[in-house]
Coordinates of C-alpha atoms in Angstrom, one line a residue:
X7 CA -123.9 110.1 70.7
X8 CA -123.5 110.5 74.4
X9 CA -126.3 113.0 74.7
X10 CA -128.5 110.7 72.6
X11 CA -127.9 107.7 74.9
X12 CA -128.3 109.8 78.1
X13 CA -131.6 111.4 77.0
X14 CA -134.7 109.7 77.9
X15 CA -136.6 107.5 75.2
X16 CA -139.2 110.2 74.7
X17 CA -136.5 112.9 74.1
X18 CA -134.3 110.9 71.7
X19 CA -136.5 111.6 68.6
X20 CA -135.7 115.3 68.8
X21 CA -131.9 114.6 68.6
X22 CA -132.1 112.3 65.5
X23 CA -131.9 115.1 63.1
X24 CA -128.8 116.5 64.8
X25 CA -127.4 113.0 64.8
X26 CA -127.9 112.6 61.0
X27 CA -126.1 115.9 60.3
X28 CA -123.2 114.8 62.5
X29 CA -123.0 111.4 60.8
X30 CA -123.0 113.1 57.4
X31 CA -120.0 115.2 58.5
X32 CA -118.3 112.3 60.0
X33 CA -118.8 110.3 56.7
X34 CA -117.0 113.0 54.7
X35 CA -114.1 113.0 57.2
X36 CA -113.9 109.1 57.1
X37 CA -113.8 108.9 53.4
X38 CA -110.9 111.3 53.4
X39 CA -109.1 109.4 56.1
X40 CA -109.3 106.0 54.5
X41 CA -106.8 106.6 51.6
X42 CA -104.2 108.4 53.8
X43 CA -104.6 106.2 57.1
X44 CA -106.6 102.9 56.7
X45 CA -105.4 101.6 59.9
X46 CA -106.6 104.8 61.6
X47 CA -109.9 104.6 59.8
X48 CA -110.5 101.2 61.3
X49 CA -109.6 102.4 64.8
X50 CA -111.9 105.4 64.5
X51 CA -114.8 103.3 63.2
X52 CA -118.0 103.5 65.4
X53 CA -117.9 100.5 67.9
X54 CA -120.4 97.8 67.2
X55 CA -121.8 98.0 70.6
X56 CA -122.6 101.7 69.9
X57 CA -123.9 101.1 66.3
X58 CA -126.3 98.5 67.5
X59 CA -128.1 101.1 69.7
X60 CA -128.3 103.8 67.1
X61 CA -131.4 104.6 65.1
X62 CA -131.4 103.4 61.4
X63 CA -131.6 107.0 60.2
X64 CA -128.3 107.7 61.7
X65 CA -126.8 104.3 61.2
X66 CA -127.3 104.6 57.4
X67 CA -125.1 107.5 57.3
X68 CA -122.1 105.9 59.0
X69 CA -119.4 103.9 57.4
X70 CA -120.5 100.4 56.2
X71 CA -118.9 97.4 58.0
X72 CA -117.5 94.8 55.6
X73 CA -117.1 91.1 56.4
X74 CA -117.3 89.2 53.2
X75 CA -115.4 86.9 50.8
X76 CA -114.6 88.1 47.2
X77 CA -111.9 89.0 44.5
X78 CA -108.9 91.0 45.9
X79 CA -106.9 92.5 43.2
X80 CA -103.4 94.2 43.2
X81 CA -102.7 96.2 40.1
X82 CA -99.0 97.3 39.4
X83 CA -98.8 100.5 37.4
X84 CA -96.0 101.7 35.0
X85 CA -96.1 105.5 34.2
X86 CA -96.5 106.8 30.7
X87 CA -93.2 107.3 28.8
X88 CA -91.5 110.5 29.9
X89 CA -94.0 111.2 32.7
X90 CA -94.0 110.7 36.5
X91 CA -96.4 108.3 38.0
X92 CA -99.6 109.9 39.4
X93 CA -100.2 108.3 42.7
X94 CA -99.2 105.0 44.1
X95 CA -97.5 102.3 41.9
X96 CA -100.0 99.7 43.2
X97 CA -103.7 100.0 43.2
X98 CA -105.9 97.6 45.0
X99 CA -109.6 96.9 44.6
X100 CA -112.2 94.3 46.0
X101 CA -115.2 92.8 44.3
X102 CA -117.4 91.1 46.8
X103 CA -119.6 88.0 46.1
X104 CA -122.6 90.4 46.0
X105 CA -121.1 92.3 43.1
X106 CA -120.2 95.4 45.1
X107 CA -116.9 96.9 44.2
X108 CA -114.5 99.0 46.2
X109 CA -111.3 100.9 45.9
X110 CA -109.1 99.4 48.6
X111 CA -106.5 101.0 50.9
X112 CA -104.8 98.7 53.4
X113 CA -101.6 98.2 55.5
X114 CA -99.4 95.7 57.2
X115 CA -99.5 92.1 56.2
X116 CA -102.3 92.7 53.5
X117 CA -99.7 94.9 51.4
X118 CA -97.6 91.7 50.6
X119 CA -100.8 89.8 49.3
X120 CA -101.0 89.3 45.6
X121 CA -104.2 89.2 43.5
X122 CA -106.5 86.5 45.0
X123 CA -109.6 85.1 43.5
X124 CA -111.4 84.3 46.8
X125 CA -110.1 86.3 49.7
X126 CA -111.8 86.9 53.2
X127 CA -111.9 90.6 53.9
X128 CA -112.8 92.6 56.8
X129 CA -113.0 96.4 57.0
X130 CA -115.1 99.7 56.7
X131 CA -116.2 101.4 53.6
X132 CA -117.6 104.7 52.6
X133 CA -118.9 105.4 49.1
X134 CA -117.0 102.7 47.4
X135 CA -113.8 103.4 49.3
X136 CA -112.6 100.6 51.7
X137 CA -110.2 100.5 54.5
X138 CA -109.1 96.8 54.6
X139 CA -107.9 95.3 57.7
X140 CA -104.7 93.5 57.5
X141 CA -106.4 90.6 59.4
X142 CA -109.1 88.4 57.8
X143 CA -110.9 87.7 61.2
X144 CA -112.7 90.3 63.1
X145 CA -113.1 89.6 66.9
X146 CA -116.5 90.5 68.2
X147 CA -116.3 93.2 70.9
X148 CA -117.4 92.5 74.6
X149 CA -121.1 93.6 74.7
X150 CA -121.7 93.1 71.0
X151 CA -124.8 91.3 70.1
X152 CA -124.3 88.9 67.2
X153 CA -126.4 89.8 64.2
X154 CA -129.3 87.4 64.2
X155 CA -129.4 87.7 60.3
X156 CA -125.9 86.1 60.0
X157 CA -125.0 82.4 60.0
X158 CA -123.8 81.2 63.5
X159 CA -121.3 78.3 64.1
X160 CA -121.5 77.2 67.6
X161 CA -118.5 74.7 67.4
X162 CA -115.0 76.2 67.8
X163 CA -113.3 76.1 64.3
X164 CA -110.0 75.5 66.0
X165 CA -110.7 72.7 68.4
X166 CA -114.1 71.5 67.0
X167 CA -115.7 71.5 70.4
X168 CA -119.2 72.6 70.9
X169 CA -119.1 76.0 72.6
X170 CA -122.5 77.6 72.6
X171 CA -125.3 75.1 73.3
X172 CA -127.8 77.9 72.9
X173 CA -126.7 78.8 69.3
X174 CA -130.2 78.5 67.9
X175 CA -132.5 80.8 66.0
X176 CA -133.5 84.0 67.6
X177 CA -131.5 86.6 69.5
X178 CA -128.0 85.6 71.0
X179 CA -126.7 86.9 74.3
X180 CA -124.0 89.6 74.2
X181 CA -120.4 88.6 73.8
X182 CA -118.4 88.3 77.0
X183 CA -114.9 87.2 77.8
X184 CA -116.2 83.8 78.6
X185 CA -118.0 83.5 75.3
X186 CA -115.5 84.8 72.7
X187 CA -116.5 84.9 69.0
X188 CA -115.2 86.1 65.7
X189 CA -116.6 87.0 62.4
X190 CA -115.2 85.5 59.2
X191 CA -116.8 86.5 55.9
X192 CA -120.1 87.2 57.4
X193 CA -120.3 84.0 59.6
X194 CA -120.1 84.3 63.4
X195 CA -117.8 81.5 65.0
X196 CA -117.9 80.9 68.7
X197 CA -114.5 80.0 70.2
X198 CA -113.2 77.9 73.1
X199 CA -111.0 80.8 74.2
X200 CA -109.9 84.2 73.0
X201 CA -106.5 83.0 71.9
X202 CA -108.0 80.8 69.3
X203 CA -108.6 83.9 67.3
X204 CA -104.9 83.9 66.2
X205 CA -105.2 80.2 65.3
X206 CA -108.4 81.0 63.2
X207 CA -106.6 83.8 61.5
X208 CA -103.7 81.5 60.5
X209 CA -106.2 78.8 59.3
X210 CA -108.2 81.3 57.1
X211 CA -105.0 82.7 55.7
X212 CA -103.5 79.3 54.9
X213 CA -106.7 78.5 53.0
X214 CA -106.0 81.3 50.6
X215 CA -102.5 79.9 49.9
X216 CA -100.6 81.7 52.7
X217 CA -100.1 85.4 53.3
X218 CA -99.2 85.9 49.6
X219 CA -102.5 84.4 48.5
X220 CA -101.7 84.1 44.8
X221 CA -104.3 82.4 42.5
X222 CA -101.7 80.1 41.0
X223 CA -98.5 78.7 42.6
X224 CA -95.4 80.8 42.0
X225 CA -91.9 79.2 41.4
X226 CA -92.7 75.6 41.0
X227 CA -91.9 73.3 38.1
X228 CA -94.8 72.9 35.8
X229 CA -96.6 75.7 37.6
X230 CA -97.6 79.3 36.9
X231 CA -94.0 80.2 35.8
X232 CA -93.1 77.2 33.7
X233 CA -94.1 76.0 30.2
X234 CA -95.6 77.6 27.2
X235 CA -98.3 80.2 28.2
X236 CA -101.1 81.1 25.9
X237 CA -101.8 84.8 25.7
X238 CA -104.9 86.5 24.2
X239 CA -103.9 90.1 23.1
X240 CA -107.2 92.1 22.6
X241 CA -107.0 95.3 20.6
X242 CA -110.0 97.7 21.1
X243 CA -111.2 101.1 20.0
X244 CA -113.7 103.5 21.3
X245 CA -116.7 103.9 18.9
X246 CA -116.5 107.6 19.0
X247 CA -112.8 107.8 18.0
X248 CA -112.1 104.3 16.2
X249 CA -108.3 104.9 16.9
X250 CA -106.4 101.6 16.5
X251 CA -103.9 101.3 19.4
X252 CA -101.4 99.1 17.4
X253 CA -101.5 97.1 14.1
X254 CA -101.9 93.5 14.2
X255 CA -98.6 92.9 12.7
X256 CA -96.9 95.3 15.2
X257 CA -98.7 93.4 18.2
X258 CA -97.3 90.1 16.9
X259 CA -93.8 91.6 16.6
X260 CA -93.9 93.0 20.1
X261 CA -95.2 89.8 21.7
X262 CA -92.5 87.8 19.7
X263 CA -89.8 90.0 21.3
X264 CA -91.5 89.5 24.7
X265 CA -91.6 85.8 24.3
X266 CA -87.9 85.7 23.3
X267 CA -87.1 87.7 26.5
X268 CA -88.9 85.3 28.7
X269 CA -87.3 82.2 27.0
X270 CA -84.0 83.6 27.7
X271 CA -84.7 84.9 31.2
X272 CA -86.1 81.6 32.3
X273 CA -83.4 79.6 30.6
X274 CA -86.0 78.0 28.3
X275 CA -88.5 77.3 31.1
X276 CA -91.2 79.7 30.0
X277 CA -92.5 81.0 26.6
X278 CA -95.4 82.9 25.2
X279 CA -98.0 81.6 22.6
X280 CA -99.7 84.8 21.5
X281 CA -103.0 85.3 19.7
X282 CA -103.9 88.8 18.5
X283 CA -107.5 89.6 17.9
X284 CA -108.8 91.9 15.1
X285 CA -109.6 95.4 16.3
X286 CA -112.8 95.2 18.4
X287 CA -115.0 98.3 18.9
X288 CA -116.2 98.9 22.4
X289 CA -120.0 99.5 23.1
X290 CA -119.4 102.8 25.1
X291 CA -117.7 106.1 24.5
X292 CA -114.2 107.1 25.5
X293 CA -115.9 109.7 27.7
X294 CA -118.1 107.1 29.5
X295 CA -115.0 104.9 30.4
X296 CA -113.0 107.9 31.4
X297 CA -115.6 109.5 33.6
X298 CA -117.6 106.6 34.9
X299 CA -116.7 103.1 33.8
X300 CA -113.0 103.0 34.4
X301 CA -110.3 100.5 33.5
X302 CA -111.9 97.5 35.0
X303 CA -115.2 97.8 33.2
X304 CA -113.3 98.5 30.0
X305 CA -111.3 95.2 30.5
X306 CA -114.5 93.4 31.4
X307 CA -116.2 94.7 28.2
X308 CA -113.1 93.8 26.1
X309 CA -113.2 90.3 27.4
X310 CA -117.0 90.0 26.7
X311 CA -116.3 91.2 23.0
X312 CA -113.6 88.6 22.5
X313 CA -116.1 85.9 23.7
X314 CA -118.7 87.0 21.2
X315 CA -115.9 86.8 18.5
X316 CA -115.6 83.2 19.4
X317 CA -112.4 83.4 21.6
X318 CA -112.4 80.9 24.6
X319 CA -111.2 83.8 26.9
X320 CA -111.1 81.6 30.1
X321 CA -108.8 79.0 28.5
X322 CA -106.0 81.4 27.9
X323 CA -103.2 81.6 30.5
X324 CA -102.8 85.3 30.1
X325 CA -104.5 88.2 28.5
X326 CA -103.7 91.9 27.5
X327 CA -106.1 94.6 26.6
X328 CA -104.6 97.4 24.3
X329 CA -106.2 100.6 23.8
X330 CA -105.3 104.3 23.2
X331 CA -106.8 107.3 25.2
X332 CA -109.6 106.6 27.7
X333 CA -109.2 105.8 31.3
X334 CA -105.9 105.3 33.2
X335 CA -102.8 107.7 33.4
X336 CA -100.3 104.9 32.8
X337 CA -98.2 103.1 30.1
X338 CA -99.1 99.7 31.4
X339 CA -101.0 98.1 34.4
X340 CA -101.3 94.5 35.5
X341 CA -102.7 92.2 38.2
X342 CA -99.8 91.0 40.5
X343 CA -100.0 87.2 40.7
X344 CA -102.9 86.7 38.2
X345 CA -103.6 87.2 34.6
X346 CA -104.7 90.6 33.2
X347 CA -102.7 93.4 31.6
X348 CA -103.9 96.8 30.5
X349 CA -101.6 98.3 27.7
X350 CA -101.5 102.0 26.7
X351 CA -97.8 102.2 25.7
X352 CA -96.7 99.6 23.2
X353 CA -93.3 98.1 23.5
X354 CA -91.9 94.6 24.5
X355 CA -90.3 96.4 27.6
X356 CA -93.9 97.4 28.9
X357 CA -95.5 94.0 28.1
X358 CA -92.7 92.1 29.6
X359 CA -92.7 94.2 32.7
X360 CA -96.4 93.7 33.1
X361 CA -96.3 90.0 32.6
X362 CA -93.6 89.8 35.1
X363 CA -96.2 91.2 37.6
X364 CA -98.7 88.6 36.3
X365 CA -96.2 85.9 37.2
X366 CA -95.8 87.2 40.7
X367 CA -93.0 89.6 41.2
X368 CA -93.1 93.4 42.3
X369 CA -90.9 96.2 41.2
X370 CA -87.1 96.2 41.2
X371 CA -86.2 99.3 43.1
X372 CA -83.2 101.4 44.3
X373 CA -82.2 102.4 47.9
X374 CA -81.3 106.1 47.7
X375 CA -79.1 107.0 50.8
X376 CA -78.2 110.3 52.3
X377 CA -74.6 111.5 52.0
X378 CA -72.1 108.9 50.9
X379 CA -73.4 105.8 52.6
X380 CA -74.3 102.7 50.6
X381 CA -76.9 101.2 52.9
X382 CA -77.6 103.9 55.6
X383 CA -80.6 106.2 56.0
X384 CA -82.4 106.7 52.8
X385 CA -85.6 106.0 50.9
X386 CA -87.1 103.6 48.4
X387 CA -87.0 104.8 44.8
X388 CA -89.7 102.8 42.9
X389 CA -88.6 101.3 39.6
X390 CA -85.0 102.6 40.4
X391 CA -83.0 99.6 39.3
X392 CA -81.7 100.5 36.0
X393 CA -80.4 97.0 35.2
X394 CA -83.6 95.0 35.6
X395 CA -86.8 95.1 33.4
X396 CA -88.9 95.1 36.5
X397 CA -87.2 98.4 37.2
X398 CA -86.4 100.7 34.3
X399 CA -84.1 98.7 32.0
X400 CA -85.0 97.4 28.6
X401 CA -85.6 93.8 27.9
X402 CA -82.5 93.5 25.6
X403 CA -80.2 94.0 28.5
X404 CA -82.5 94.0 31.6
X405 CA -82.8 90.3 32.8
X406 CA -84.9 90.1 36.0
X407 CA -82.6 90.2 39.0
X408 CA -81.4 86.9 40.4
X409 CA -83.5 87.2 43.5
X410 CA -86.7 87.4 41.3
X411 CA -85.5 84.5 39.1
X412 CA -85.1 82.5 42.2
X413 CA -88.7 83.4 43.4
X414 CA -90.0 82.4 40.0
X415 CA -88.3 79.1 40.0
X416 CA -85.8 79.7 37.2
X417 CA -82.8 79.7 39.5
X418 CA -83.1 76.8 42.0
X419 CA -81.5 77.3 45.2
X420 CA -80.0 73.8 45.3
X421 CA -78.2 74.0 42.2
X422 CA -77.5 77.6 41.2
X423 CA -77.3 79.7 44.3
X424 CA -74.6 79.9 46.9
X425 CA -75.5 80.8 50.5
X426 CA -72.3 82.3 52.0
X427 CA -71.8 81.3 55.5
X428 CA -68.0 81.5 55.8
X429 CA -65.1 83.4 54.2
X430 CA -63.8 82.2 50.9
X431 CA -63.3 83.0 47.2
X432 CA -66.5 82.3 45.2
X433 CA -66.8 82.1 41.4
X434 CA -69.9 83.9 40.1
X435 CA -71.0 83.2 36.6
X436 CA -72.9 85.8 34.5
X437 CA -76.5 84.9 34.8
X438 CA -77.9 87.2 32.0
X439 CA -77.5 84.5 29.4
X440 CA -79.8 81.9 27.7
X441 CA -78.8 78.7 29.5
X442 CA -77.5 77.4 32.9
X443 CA -74.7 75.0 33.2
X444 CA -74.5 72.3 36.0
X445 CA -72.1 73.0 38.9
X446 CA -71.9 76.8 38.4
X447 CA -73.1 79.5 40.6
X448 CA -75.2 82.4 39.4
X449 CA -75.8 84.3 42.6
X450 CA -74.4 84.7 46.0
X451 CA -76.6 85.1 48.9
X452 CA -75.1 86.7 52.0
X453 CA -77.2 87.2 55.1
X454 CA -76.9 90.6 56.8
X455 CA -79.3 90.6 59.7
X456 CA -82.9 89.3 60.6
X457 CA -84.4 91.7 58.0
X458 CA -82.0 91.8 55.0
X459 CA -79.8 89.6 52.8
X460 CA -77.4 90.6 50.0
X461 CA -77.8 89.1 46.6
X462 CA -74.7 89.4 44.4
X463 CA -75.1 88.9 40.7
X464 CA -72.8 89.2 37.7
X465 CA -74.2 90.7 34.5
X466 CA -72.5 90.9 31.2
X467 CA -75.0 92.5 28.8
X468 CA -73.6 95.7 27.6
X469 CA -76.3 98.1 29.0
X470 CA -75.1 100.7 26.6
X471 CA -71.4 99.9 27.1
X472 CA -71.6 100.3 30.8
X473 CA -67.9 99.6 32.1
X474 CA -69.1 99.2 35.7
X475 CA -71.5 96.3 34.5
X476 CA -68.6 94.8 32.5
X477 CA -66.1 94.7 35.3
X478 CA -68.2 94.7 38.4
X479 CA -70.9 92.8 40.3
X480 CA -74.3 94.1 41.3
X481 CA -75.5 94.1 44.9
X482 CA -79.2 94.0 45.8
X483 CA -81.0 93.6 49.0
X484 CA -83.7 90.9 48.8
X485 CA -87.3 92.3 49.7
X486 CA -87.4 93.6 53.2
X487 CA -89.0 95.8 55.8
X488 CA -92.1 98.0 55.5
X489 CA -94.2 98.8 52.5
X490 CA -95.0 102.1 50.9
X491 CA -93.7 103.7 47.8
X492 CA -91.7 106.3 49.6
X493 CA -90.8 103.9 52.5
X494 CA -87.7 104.8 54.5
X495 CA -87.7 101.3 56.2
X496 CA -88.3 99.0 53.4
X497 CA -88.3 97.9 49.7
X498 CA -92.1 98.0 49.0
X499 CA -92.0 94.3 48.1
X500 CA -89.3 94.5 45.5
X501 CA -85.5 94.2 45.6
X502 CA -83.2 97.2 46.3
X503 CA -80.4 98.0 44.2
X504 CA -77.4 99.3 46.2
X505 CA -75.2 102.0 44.8
X506 CA -71.5 101.1 45.8
X507 CA -70.3 104.6 44.5
X508 CA -72.9 107.0 46.1
X509 CA -72.6 110.6 45.1
X510 CA -70.7 109.8 41.9
X511 CA -71.2 111.8 38.7
X512 CA -72.9 108.8 37.0
X513 CA -75.4 108.3 39.6
X514 CA -76.9 104.8 39.8
X515 CA -75.4 103.8 36.4
X516 CA -72.0 103.0 38.1
X517 CA -73.6 101.2 41.1
X518 CA -71.8 97.9 40.6
X519 CA -68.9 97.0 42.8
X520 CA -65.9 96.9 40.3
X521 CA -62.8 94.7 40.4
X522 CA -60.4 95.5 43.2
X523 CA -62.8 97.6 45.2
X524 CA -64.0 96.3 48.5
X525 CA -67.4 97.0 50.0
X526 CA -67.5 96.7 53.7
X527 CA -70.5 96.4 55.9
X528 CA -69.0 97.1 59.2
X529 CA -72.2 96.6 61.2
X530 CA -72.6 93.1 60.0
X531 CA -68.8 92.4 59.4
X532 CA -69.3 91.5 55.7
X533 CA -66.6 92.4 53.3
X534 CA -67.0 91.7 49.5
X535 CA -64.3 92.2 46.8
X536 CA -64.5 91.2 43.2
X537 CA -60.9 90.3 42.4
X538 CA -60.9 89.5 38.7
X539 CA -62.6 87.8 35.7
X540 CA -61.8 84.1 35.3
X541 CA -61.7 84.2 31.5
X542 CA -64.5 81.4 31.2
X543 CA -67.3 81.1 28.7
X544 CA -69.7 82.3 29.8
X545 CA -67.6 84.8 31.7
X546 CA -67.4 84.6 35.5
X547 CA -66.1 86.7 38.3
X548 CA -64.0 85.6 41.3
X549 CA -65.3 87.3 44.4
X550 CA -63.7 87.2 47.8
X551 CA -66.1 87.4 50.9
X552 CA -64.7 87.9 54.2
X553 CA -67.0 87.4 57.2
X554 CA -65.8 88.7 60.5
X555 CA -64.4 91.7 62.4
X556 CA -60.8 90.8 61.8
X557 CA -59.4 93.0 64.7
X558 CA -55.7 92.0 63.9
X559 CA -55.9 92.8 60.3
X560 CA -53.2 95.1 58.9
X561 CA -53.6 97.7 56.1
X562 CA -52.1 96.8 52.7
X563 CA -49.0 98.8 51.5
X564 CA -48.5 100.5 48.2
X565 CA -45.4 102.1 46.6
X566 CA -45.6 103.9 43.2
X567 CA -42.6 104.9 41.2
X568 CA -41.9 106.6 37.8
X569 CA -38.9 106.1 35.5
X570 CA -38.6 109.9 35.2
X571 CA -40.1 112.9 36.9
X572 CA -39.4 115.2 34.0
X573 CA -40.8 113.9 30.7
X574 CA -40.8 115.9 27.5
X575 CA -44.0 116.2 25.4
X576 CA -44.4 113.0 23.5
X577 CA -41.9 111.3 25.6
X578 CA -42.2 107.9 27.4
X579 CA -42.5 107.3 31.2
X580 CA -42.9 104.0 32.9
X581 CA -44.9 103.8 36.0
X582 CA -44.6 100.9 38.4
X583 CA -46.8 100.0 41.4
X584 CA -46.0 97.5 44.1
X585 CA -48.6 96.4 46.6
X586 CA -48.4 93.8 49.4
X587 CA -50.9 92.6 52.0
X588 CA -49.3 91.2 55.1
X589 CA -52.4 89.1 55.9
X590 CA -52.8 87.7 52.4

């Protein structure tokens, strides 16, 4: 590029061929960079002030600049039974208003965004692969000349003041520090001052419903997670195989079990009203969808077939498309925060897990530490919570964790949660039951630091006769820190199950903190001890929480004695233990 700009006008033509070749090489490198480092791809994009001086033959080979509004989809994936997941547990895509579709890779704030029907997007793309900026607003560069083909707003969108009197048809002057501007969904906005870009970003984000950007409200009475939800279950087959994924009767039975799960999980606040279609035959072959069309075209075609059969597809709150073979190496996949499920494995666990994503929650994960630390250095294990259906548990036992239930509006913070701010004894009632009772507490929330908080919950479902669950409490971290399926600094949007017995033979299955054991977080001066069941119906656990360093605390004392030190085979011996705590 430097040689091109330094060359005289009469000599530049000879360099265009070389420029095209270099741009094509760069395009290949950029396409490889986007999935691994989308932030780096944006930083390395050709500056606009340079692009605007390049010949069209070279410019057409460079990455495409995106500033548009469209559908932003986040799909959560469950691996096939007995197989490891191929790739990321979350897949993102964008469909712009002009119909162009992109496989999306992003970073930062965007990773927390759920599926959004109309989102403002800014980024760069190569051959259908987009690096999406975490910010929706693109500040124009100093020296950049606003594209005359794009709409221009001369009034500052933050203050409302007219900024550019000369904002009229024809060429506009280059951007300077005195005339800042930003691009939002293909429209140029002039600003009073550069600092207004932050305000504009907040304004645009808020218009989408906040940083989460969900299509429907999450966790409000009468909203997306309350009431009876109609579900259209579409069974499809490929014309060249005609393989039925599941019988109509089996589908109804699976959906009945899933509805029962949600009725109990939500304490009667949410239920499913399913409709199962006859087997519908897709118009294209299995090979077509596998090699070209993909899962999104398959779902679109399934919905179109259902419409032709007379189903008012848009009137259903939820929909699932069931098929066997074809595209997608997963057991199930779903949009996060919006309707839409793909089913390739058929069980109420998979359906309930995927619908949980539709309602707006991510995965329930496990914090795997190094050595024998509970919360020290470690890594995120996706789906690693073995007690939660949003992890790897089965619906029969695997109620959503208390933090997810709170997010979905099923456990309201003013009535059922206790935020622990002082030392004391707290009674924690089992929350994995069909109903709530007034005046009882179903989760303890204990702040740790500015990033994390503990959520303590008491489960009484058997989980295969797990004694640690029966006689202990489960500790989770609420969603925290960075995103990324193998993150060492966060929970990838989900909760983190903590293993209070790290390194044990039973692995994560004995993660609960059992009666009589104390978990101490010395960095934050938090000490948690379940001291015994209360014998209530439903059962509850009394938990002592001590907050503080307690520098004058004394260690407890213990003496152990036996009635005899030499006991014959089959004889009787009496053991006695006496313990005391000077500080009570």
